[in-house]
Short mmCIF file of C-alpha atoms in Angstrom, two decimals:
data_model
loop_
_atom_site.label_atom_id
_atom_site.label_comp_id
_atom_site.label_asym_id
_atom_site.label_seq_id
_atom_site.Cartn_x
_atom_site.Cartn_y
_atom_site.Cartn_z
CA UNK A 205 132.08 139.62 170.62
CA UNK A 206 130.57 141.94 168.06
CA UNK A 207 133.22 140.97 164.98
CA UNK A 208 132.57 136.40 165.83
CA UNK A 209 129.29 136.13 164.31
CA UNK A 210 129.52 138.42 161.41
CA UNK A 211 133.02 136.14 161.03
CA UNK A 212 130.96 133.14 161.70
CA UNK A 213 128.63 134.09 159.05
CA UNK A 214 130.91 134.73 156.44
CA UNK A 215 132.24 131.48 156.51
CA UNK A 216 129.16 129.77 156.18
CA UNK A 217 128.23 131.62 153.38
CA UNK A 218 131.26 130.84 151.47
CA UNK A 219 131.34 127.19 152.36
CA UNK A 220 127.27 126.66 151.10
CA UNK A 221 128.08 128.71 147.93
CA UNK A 222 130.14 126.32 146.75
CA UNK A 223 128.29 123.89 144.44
CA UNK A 224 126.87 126.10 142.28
CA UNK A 225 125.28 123.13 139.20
CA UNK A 226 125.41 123.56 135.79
CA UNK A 227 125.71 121.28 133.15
CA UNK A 228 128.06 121.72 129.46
CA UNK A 229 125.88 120.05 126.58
CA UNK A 230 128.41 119.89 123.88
CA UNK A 231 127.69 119.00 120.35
CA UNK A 232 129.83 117.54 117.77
CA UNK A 233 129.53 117.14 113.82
CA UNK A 234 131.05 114.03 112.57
CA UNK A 235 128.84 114.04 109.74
CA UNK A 236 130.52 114.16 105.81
CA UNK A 237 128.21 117.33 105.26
CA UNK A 238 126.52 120.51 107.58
CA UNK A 239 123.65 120.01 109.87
CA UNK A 240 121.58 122.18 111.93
CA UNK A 241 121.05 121.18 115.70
CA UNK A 242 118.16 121.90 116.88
CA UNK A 243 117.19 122.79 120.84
CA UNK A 244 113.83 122.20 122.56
CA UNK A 245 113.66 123.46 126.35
CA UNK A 246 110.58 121.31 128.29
CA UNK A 247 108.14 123.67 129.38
CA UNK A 248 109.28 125.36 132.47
CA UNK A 249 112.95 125.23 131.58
CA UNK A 250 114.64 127.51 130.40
CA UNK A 251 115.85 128.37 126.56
CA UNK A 252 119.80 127.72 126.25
CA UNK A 253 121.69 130.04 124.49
CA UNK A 254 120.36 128.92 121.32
CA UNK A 255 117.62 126.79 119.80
CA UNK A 256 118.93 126.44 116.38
CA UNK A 257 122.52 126.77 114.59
CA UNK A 258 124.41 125.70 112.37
CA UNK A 259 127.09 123.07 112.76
CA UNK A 260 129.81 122.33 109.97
CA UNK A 261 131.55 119.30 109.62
CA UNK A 262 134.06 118.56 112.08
CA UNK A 263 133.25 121.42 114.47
CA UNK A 264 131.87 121.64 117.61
CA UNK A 265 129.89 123.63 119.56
CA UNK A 266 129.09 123.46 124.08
CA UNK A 267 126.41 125.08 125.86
CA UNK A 268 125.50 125.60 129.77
CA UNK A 269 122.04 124.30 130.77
CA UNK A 270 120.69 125.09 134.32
CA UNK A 271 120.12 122.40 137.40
CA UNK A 272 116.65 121.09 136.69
CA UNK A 273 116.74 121.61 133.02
CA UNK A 274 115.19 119.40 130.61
CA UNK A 275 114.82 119.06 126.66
CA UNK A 276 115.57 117.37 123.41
CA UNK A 277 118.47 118.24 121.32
CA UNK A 278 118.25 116.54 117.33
CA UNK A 279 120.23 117.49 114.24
CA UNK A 280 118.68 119.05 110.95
CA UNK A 281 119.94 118.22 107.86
CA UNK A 282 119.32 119.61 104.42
CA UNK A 283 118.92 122.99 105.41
CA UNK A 284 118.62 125.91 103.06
CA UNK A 285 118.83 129.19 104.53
CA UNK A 286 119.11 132.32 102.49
CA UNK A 287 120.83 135.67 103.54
CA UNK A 288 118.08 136.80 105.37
CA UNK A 289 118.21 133.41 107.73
CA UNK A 290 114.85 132.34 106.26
CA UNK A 291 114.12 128.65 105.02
CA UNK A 292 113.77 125.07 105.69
CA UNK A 293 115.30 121.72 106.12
CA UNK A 294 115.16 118.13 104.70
CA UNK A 295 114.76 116.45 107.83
CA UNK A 296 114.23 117.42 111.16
CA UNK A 297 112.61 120.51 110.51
CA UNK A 298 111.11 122.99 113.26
CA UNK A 299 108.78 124.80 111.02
CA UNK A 300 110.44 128.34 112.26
CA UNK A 301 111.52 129.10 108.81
CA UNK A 302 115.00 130.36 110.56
CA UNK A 303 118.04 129.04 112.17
CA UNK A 304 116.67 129.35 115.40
CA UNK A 305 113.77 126.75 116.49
CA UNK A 306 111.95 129.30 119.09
CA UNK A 307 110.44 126.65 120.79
CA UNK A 308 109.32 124.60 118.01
CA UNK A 309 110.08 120.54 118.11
CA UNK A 310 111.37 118.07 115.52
CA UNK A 311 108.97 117.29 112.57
CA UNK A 312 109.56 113.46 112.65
CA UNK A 313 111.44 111.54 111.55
CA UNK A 314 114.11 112.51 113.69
CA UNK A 315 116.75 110.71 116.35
CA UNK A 316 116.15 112.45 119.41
CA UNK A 317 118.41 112.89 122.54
CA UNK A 318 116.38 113.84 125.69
CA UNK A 319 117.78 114.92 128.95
CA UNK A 320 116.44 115.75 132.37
CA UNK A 321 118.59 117.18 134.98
CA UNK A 322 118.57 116.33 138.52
CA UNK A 323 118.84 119.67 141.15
CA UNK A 324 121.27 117.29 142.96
CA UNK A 325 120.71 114.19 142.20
CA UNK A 326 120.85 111.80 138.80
CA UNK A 327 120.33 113.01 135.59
CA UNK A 328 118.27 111.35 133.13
CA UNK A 329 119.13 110.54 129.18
CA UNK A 330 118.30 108.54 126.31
CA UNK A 331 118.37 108.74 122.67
CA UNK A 332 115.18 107.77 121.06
CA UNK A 333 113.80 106.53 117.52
CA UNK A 334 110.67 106.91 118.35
CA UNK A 335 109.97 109.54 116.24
CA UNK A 336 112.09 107.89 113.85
CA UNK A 337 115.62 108.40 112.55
CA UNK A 338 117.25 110.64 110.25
CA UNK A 339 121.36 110.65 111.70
CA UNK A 340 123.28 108.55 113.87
CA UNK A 341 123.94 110.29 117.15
CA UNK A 342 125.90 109.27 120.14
CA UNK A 343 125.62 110.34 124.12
CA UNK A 344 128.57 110.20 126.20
CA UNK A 345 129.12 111.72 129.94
CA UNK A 346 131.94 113.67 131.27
CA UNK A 347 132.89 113.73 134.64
CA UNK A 348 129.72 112.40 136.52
CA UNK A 349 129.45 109.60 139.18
CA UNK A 350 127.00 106.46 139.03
CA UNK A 351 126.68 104.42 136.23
CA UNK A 352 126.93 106.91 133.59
CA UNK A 353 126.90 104.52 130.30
CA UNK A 354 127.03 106.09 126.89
CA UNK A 355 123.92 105.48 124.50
CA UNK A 356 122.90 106.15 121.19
CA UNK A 357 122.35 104.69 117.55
CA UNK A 358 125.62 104.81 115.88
CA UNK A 359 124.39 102.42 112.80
CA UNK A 360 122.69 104.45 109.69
CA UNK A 361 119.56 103.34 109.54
CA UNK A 362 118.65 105.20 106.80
CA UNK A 363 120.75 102.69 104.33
CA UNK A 364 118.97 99.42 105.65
CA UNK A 365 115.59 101.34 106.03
CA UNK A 366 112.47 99.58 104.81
CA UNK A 367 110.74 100.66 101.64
CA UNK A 368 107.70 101.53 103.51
CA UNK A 369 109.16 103.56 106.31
CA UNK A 370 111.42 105.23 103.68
CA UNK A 371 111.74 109.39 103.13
CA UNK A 372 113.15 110.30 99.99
CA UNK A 373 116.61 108.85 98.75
CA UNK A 374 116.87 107.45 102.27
CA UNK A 375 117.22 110.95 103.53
CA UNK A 376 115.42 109.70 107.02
CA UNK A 377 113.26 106.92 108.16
CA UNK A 378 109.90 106.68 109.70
CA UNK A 379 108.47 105.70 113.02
CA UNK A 380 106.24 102.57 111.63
CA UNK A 381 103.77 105.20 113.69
CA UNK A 382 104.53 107.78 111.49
CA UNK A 383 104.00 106.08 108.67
CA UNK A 384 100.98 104.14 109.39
CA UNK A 385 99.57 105.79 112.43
CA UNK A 386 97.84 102.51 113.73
CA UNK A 387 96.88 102.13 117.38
CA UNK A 388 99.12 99.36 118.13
CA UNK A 389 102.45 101.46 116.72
CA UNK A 390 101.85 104.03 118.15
CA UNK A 391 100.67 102.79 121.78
CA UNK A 392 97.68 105.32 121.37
CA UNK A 393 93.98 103.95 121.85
CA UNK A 394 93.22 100.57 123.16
CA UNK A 395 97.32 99.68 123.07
CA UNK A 396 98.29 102.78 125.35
CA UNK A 397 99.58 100.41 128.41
CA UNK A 398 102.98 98.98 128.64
CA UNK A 399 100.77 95.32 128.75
CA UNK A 400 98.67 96.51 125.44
CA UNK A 401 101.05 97.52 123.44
CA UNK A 402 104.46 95.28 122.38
CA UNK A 403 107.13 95.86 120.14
CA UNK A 404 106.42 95.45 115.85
CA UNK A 405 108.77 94.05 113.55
CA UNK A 406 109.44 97.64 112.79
CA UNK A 407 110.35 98.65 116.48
CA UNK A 408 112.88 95.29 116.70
CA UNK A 409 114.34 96.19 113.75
CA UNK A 410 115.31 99.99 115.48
CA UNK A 411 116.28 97.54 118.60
CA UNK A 412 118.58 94.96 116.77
CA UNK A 413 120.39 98.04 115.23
CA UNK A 414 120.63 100.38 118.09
CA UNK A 415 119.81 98.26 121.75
CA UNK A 416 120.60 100.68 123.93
CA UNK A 417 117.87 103.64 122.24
CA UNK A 418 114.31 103.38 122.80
CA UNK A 419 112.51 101.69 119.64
CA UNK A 420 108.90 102.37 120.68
CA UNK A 421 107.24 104.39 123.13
CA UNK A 422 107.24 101.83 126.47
CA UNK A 423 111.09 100.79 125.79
CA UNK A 424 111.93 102.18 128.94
CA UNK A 425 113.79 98.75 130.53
CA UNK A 426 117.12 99.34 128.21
CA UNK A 427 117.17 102.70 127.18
CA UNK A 428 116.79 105.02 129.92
CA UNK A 429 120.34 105.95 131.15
CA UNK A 430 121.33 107.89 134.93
CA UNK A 431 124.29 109.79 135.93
CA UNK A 432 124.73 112.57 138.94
CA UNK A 433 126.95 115.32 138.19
CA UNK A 434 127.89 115.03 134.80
CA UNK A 435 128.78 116.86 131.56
CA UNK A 436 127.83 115.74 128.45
CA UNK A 437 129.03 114.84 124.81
CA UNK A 438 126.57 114.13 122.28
CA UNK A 439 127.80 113.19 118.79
CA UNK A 440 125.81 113.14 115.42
CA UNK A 441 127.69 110.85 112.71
CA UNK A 442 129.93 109.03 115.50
CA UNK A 443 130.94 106.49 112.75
CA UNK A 444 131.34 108.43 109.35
CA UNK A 445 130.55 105.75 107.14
CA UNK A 446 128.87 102.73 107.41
CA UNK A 447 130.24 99.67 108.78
CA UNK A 448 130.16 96.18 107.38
CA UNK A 449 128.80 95.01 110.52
CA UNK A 450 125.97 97.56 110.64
CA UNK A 451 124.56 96.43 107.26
CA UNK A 452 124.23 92.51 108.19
CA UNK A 453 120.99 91.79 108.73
CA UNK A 454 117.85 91.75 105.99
CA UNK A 455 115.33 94.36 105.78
CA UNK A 456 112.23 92.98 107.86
CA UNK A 457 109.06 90.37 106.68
CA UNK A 458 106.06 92.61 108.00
CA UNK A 459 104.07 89.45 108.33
CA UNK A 460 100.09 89.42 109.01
CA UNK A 461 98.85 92.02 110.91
CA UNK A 462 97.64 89.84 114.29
CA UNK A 463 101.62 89.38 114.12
CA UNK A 464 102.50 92.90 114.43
CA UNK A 465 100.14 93.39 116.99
CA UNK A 466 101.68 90.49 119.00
CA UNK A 467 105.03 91.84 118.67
CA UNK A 468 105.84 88.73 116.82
CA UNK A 469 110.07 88.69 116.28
CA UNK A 470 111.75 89.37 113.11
CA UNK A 471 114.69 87.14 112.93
CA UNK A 472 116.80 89.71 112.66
CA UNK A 473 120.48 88.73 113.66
CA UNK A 474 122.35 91.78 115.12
CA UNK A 475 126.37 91.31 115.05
CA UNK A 476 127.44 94.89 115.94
CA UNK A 477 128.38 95.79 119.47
CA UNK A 478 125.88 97.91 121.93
CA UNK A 479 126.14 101.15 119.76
CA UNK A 480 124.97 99.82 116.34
CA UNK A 481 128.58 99.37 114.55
CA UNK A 482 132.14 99.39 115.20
CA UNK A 483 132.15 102.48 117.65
CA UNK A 484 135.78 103.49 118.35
CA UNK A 485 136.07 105.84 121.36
CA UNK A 486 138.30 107.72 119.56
CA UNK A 487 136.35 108.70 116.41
CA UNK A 488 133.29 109.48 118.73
CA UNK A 489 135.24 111.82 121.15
CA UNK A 490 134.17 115.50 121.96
CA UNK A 491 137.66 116.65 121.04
CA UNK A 492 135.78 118.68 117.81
CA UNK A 493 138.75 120.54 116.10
CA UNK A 494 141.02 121.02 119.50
CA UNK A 495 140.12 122.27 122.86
CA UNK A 496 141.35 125.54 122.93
CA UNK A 497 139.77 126.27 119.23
CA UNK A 498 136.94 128.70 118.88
CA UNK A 499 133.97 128.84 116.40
CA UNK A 500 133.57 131.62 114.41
CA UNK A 501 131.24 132.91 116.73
CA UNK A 502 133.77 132.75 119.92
CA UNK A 503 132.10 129.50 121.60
CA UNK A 504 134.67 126.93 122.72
CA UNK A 505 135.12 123.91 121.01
CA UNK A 506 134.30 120.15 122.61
CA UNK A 507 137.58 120.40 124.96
CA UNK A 508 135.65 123.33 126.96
CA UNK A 509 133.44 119.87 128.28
CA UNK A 510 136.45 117.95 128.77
CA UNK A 511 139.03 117.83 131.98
CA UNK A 512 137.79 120.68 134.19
CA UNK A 513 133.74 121.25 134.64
CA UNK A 514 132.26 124.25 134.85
CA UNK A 515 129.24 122.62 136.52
CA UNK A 516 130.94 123.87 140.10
CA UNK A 517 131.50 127.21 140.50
CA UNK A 518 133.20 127.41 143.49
CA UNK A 519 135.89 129.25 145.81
CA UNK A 520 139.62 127.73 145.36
CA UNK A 521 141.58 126.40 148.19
CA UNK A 522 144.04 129.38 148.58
CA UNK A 523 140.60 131.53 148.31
CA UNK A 524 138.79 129.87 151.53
CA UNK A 525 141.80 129.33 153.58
CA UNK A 526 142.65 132.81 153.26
CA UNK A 527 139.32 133.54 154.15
CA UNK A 528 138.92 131.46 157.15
CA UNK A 529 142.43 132.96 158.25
CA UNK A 530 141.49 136.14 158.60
CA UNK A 531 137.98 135.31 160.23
CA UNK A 532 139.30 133.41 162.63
CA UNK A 533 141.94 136.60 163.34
CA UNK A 534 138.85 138.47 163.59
CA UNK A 535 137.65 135.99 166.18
CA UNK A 536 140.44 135.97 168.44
CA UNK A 537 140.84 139.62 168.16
CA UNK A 538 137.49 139.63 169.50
CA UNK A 539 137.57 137.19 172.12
CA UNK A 540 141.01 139.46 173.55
CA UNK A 541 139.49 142.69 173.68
CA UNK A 542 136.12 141.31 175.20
#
């Protein structure tokens, strides 16, 4: 009987290390020009492989992130970094002065995609203008079970953005708390209660464009996305250009202020479809430059996300039965010399 529960034992071990999680972040560059992602881990996650690169057009670039991770991934554009890796960007800056963020967040404005991981159960993601917007972006899931919708803002923004909320030559636009910093945008103050404080004429112009990103800070209801399981695709520049569609409706009134406290509406008609514009699954797809491509710096293109996960590790079939063949030999071997 010595050799059954060492046997016994085995094959328990192998059966619960199967399972291992892990999620593939991959990021994509649709954009007509070079952008810098950046990475933010929440505190008490841990950093990816990277908090900063750079991303040319059309390339792609995947990542592993732990069970339990959370962060915010945004792109930088503008960037000028020298030979020695040092400088800045246009928008989206980290204030690092490299490539690499180091733990530094997005200096708004800046379309955000945030992610919390479930340790075995549903993931949480949403892309948010809260902080403004500076690129379209895109979230799509791989793999998962549950609902598992896509979300994101694939309209630019930036061409229909108001003169007030406006950086540069429409190189980004603000938050109207960012640019104002009143109370009741920025749900700080007496207006820090999902009752207090209501969407602006600012925050339902972000919603008409984009309805399923969050617009202001309590926009929880239709922008707050759940999957179990999944891998993920997230896009910047989805759409390349600008559709028709997405440049339809008038730049806001900003009426009185008692109306923008009251969340009065804009009369803004929205014809796109859920995304912003005329999304196309096709032009939004993780396929990057081919799935068995590799970037310069040997990472694996958007097809490493696609078909088979590596978010389970785990023994194959041939593997385990041979396994549990010769531990149950072991057994009866046992049980005929006892």
């Amino acid at each position: 009987m010595a050799l059954y529960l060492p046997a016994l034992t085995l094959i328990l071990l192998l059966a619960t290390s199967r399972g291992v999680s892990a999620a593939t972040f991959t990021f994509v560059n649709r954009c007509d020009y070079t952008i810098w992602p950046g990475i933010l881990a929440n505190a008490g996650s841990p950093r990816l492989d990277s908090t900063g690169f750079e991303l040319p057009k059309d390339s792609s670039r995947s990542f592993l992130a732990p069970s339990g991770w959370s962060g915010r991934f945004w792109a930088r554009t503008g960037c000028n970094f020298g030979g020695s890796g040092a400088g800045s960007c246009s928008t989206g800056d980290c204030g690092s002065g490299q490539v690499e963020c180091n733990g530094l967040g997005a200096a708004p404005p800046a379309t955000l995609a945030e992610f919390t991981l479930g340790s075995g159960g549903q993931d949480f993601y949403d892309v948010s203008l809260v902080d403004g917007y500076n690129v379209p972006m895109l979230v799509e899931t791989s793999g998962g079970s549950g609902l598992c919708a896509s979300t994101g803002c694939s309209t630019d923004l930036n061409q229909q953005c108001p003169a007030e909320l406006r950086v540069g030559e429409g190189d980004a636009c603000k938050s109207a708390c960012e640019a104002f910093g009143s109370p009741e945008y920025c749900c700080s103050g007496a207006f820090n209660t999902p009752a207090s404080c209501k969407p602006s004429v600012y925050s339902e112009m972000f919603k008409s464009a984009c309805p399923k990103s969050y617009s202001y800070a309590y926009d929880d209801a239709t922008s707050t996305f759940t999957c179990s399981e999944a891998d993920y695709t997230v896009t910047f520049c989805p759409s390349s250009s600008p559709s028709q569609k997405s440049s339809s409706y008038a730049t806001p009134t900003t009426g009185s202020t008692s109306e923008q406290q009251q969340g009065s509406g804009s009369g803004l008609e929205y014809s796109g479809n859920e995304y912003g514009s005329e999304y196309t699954p096709d032009s939004a797809a993780g396929t990057g430059s081919g799935g068995s491509n590799m970037l310069a710096d040997g990472s694996y293109l958007a097809g490493l996300a696609m078909g088979d996960s590596p978010r389970t590790a785990s023994l194959s079939a041939l593997q385990f039965a041979v396994v549990a063949f010769t531990s149950l030999s072991l057994m009866c071997s046992c049980f005929f010399y006892s």
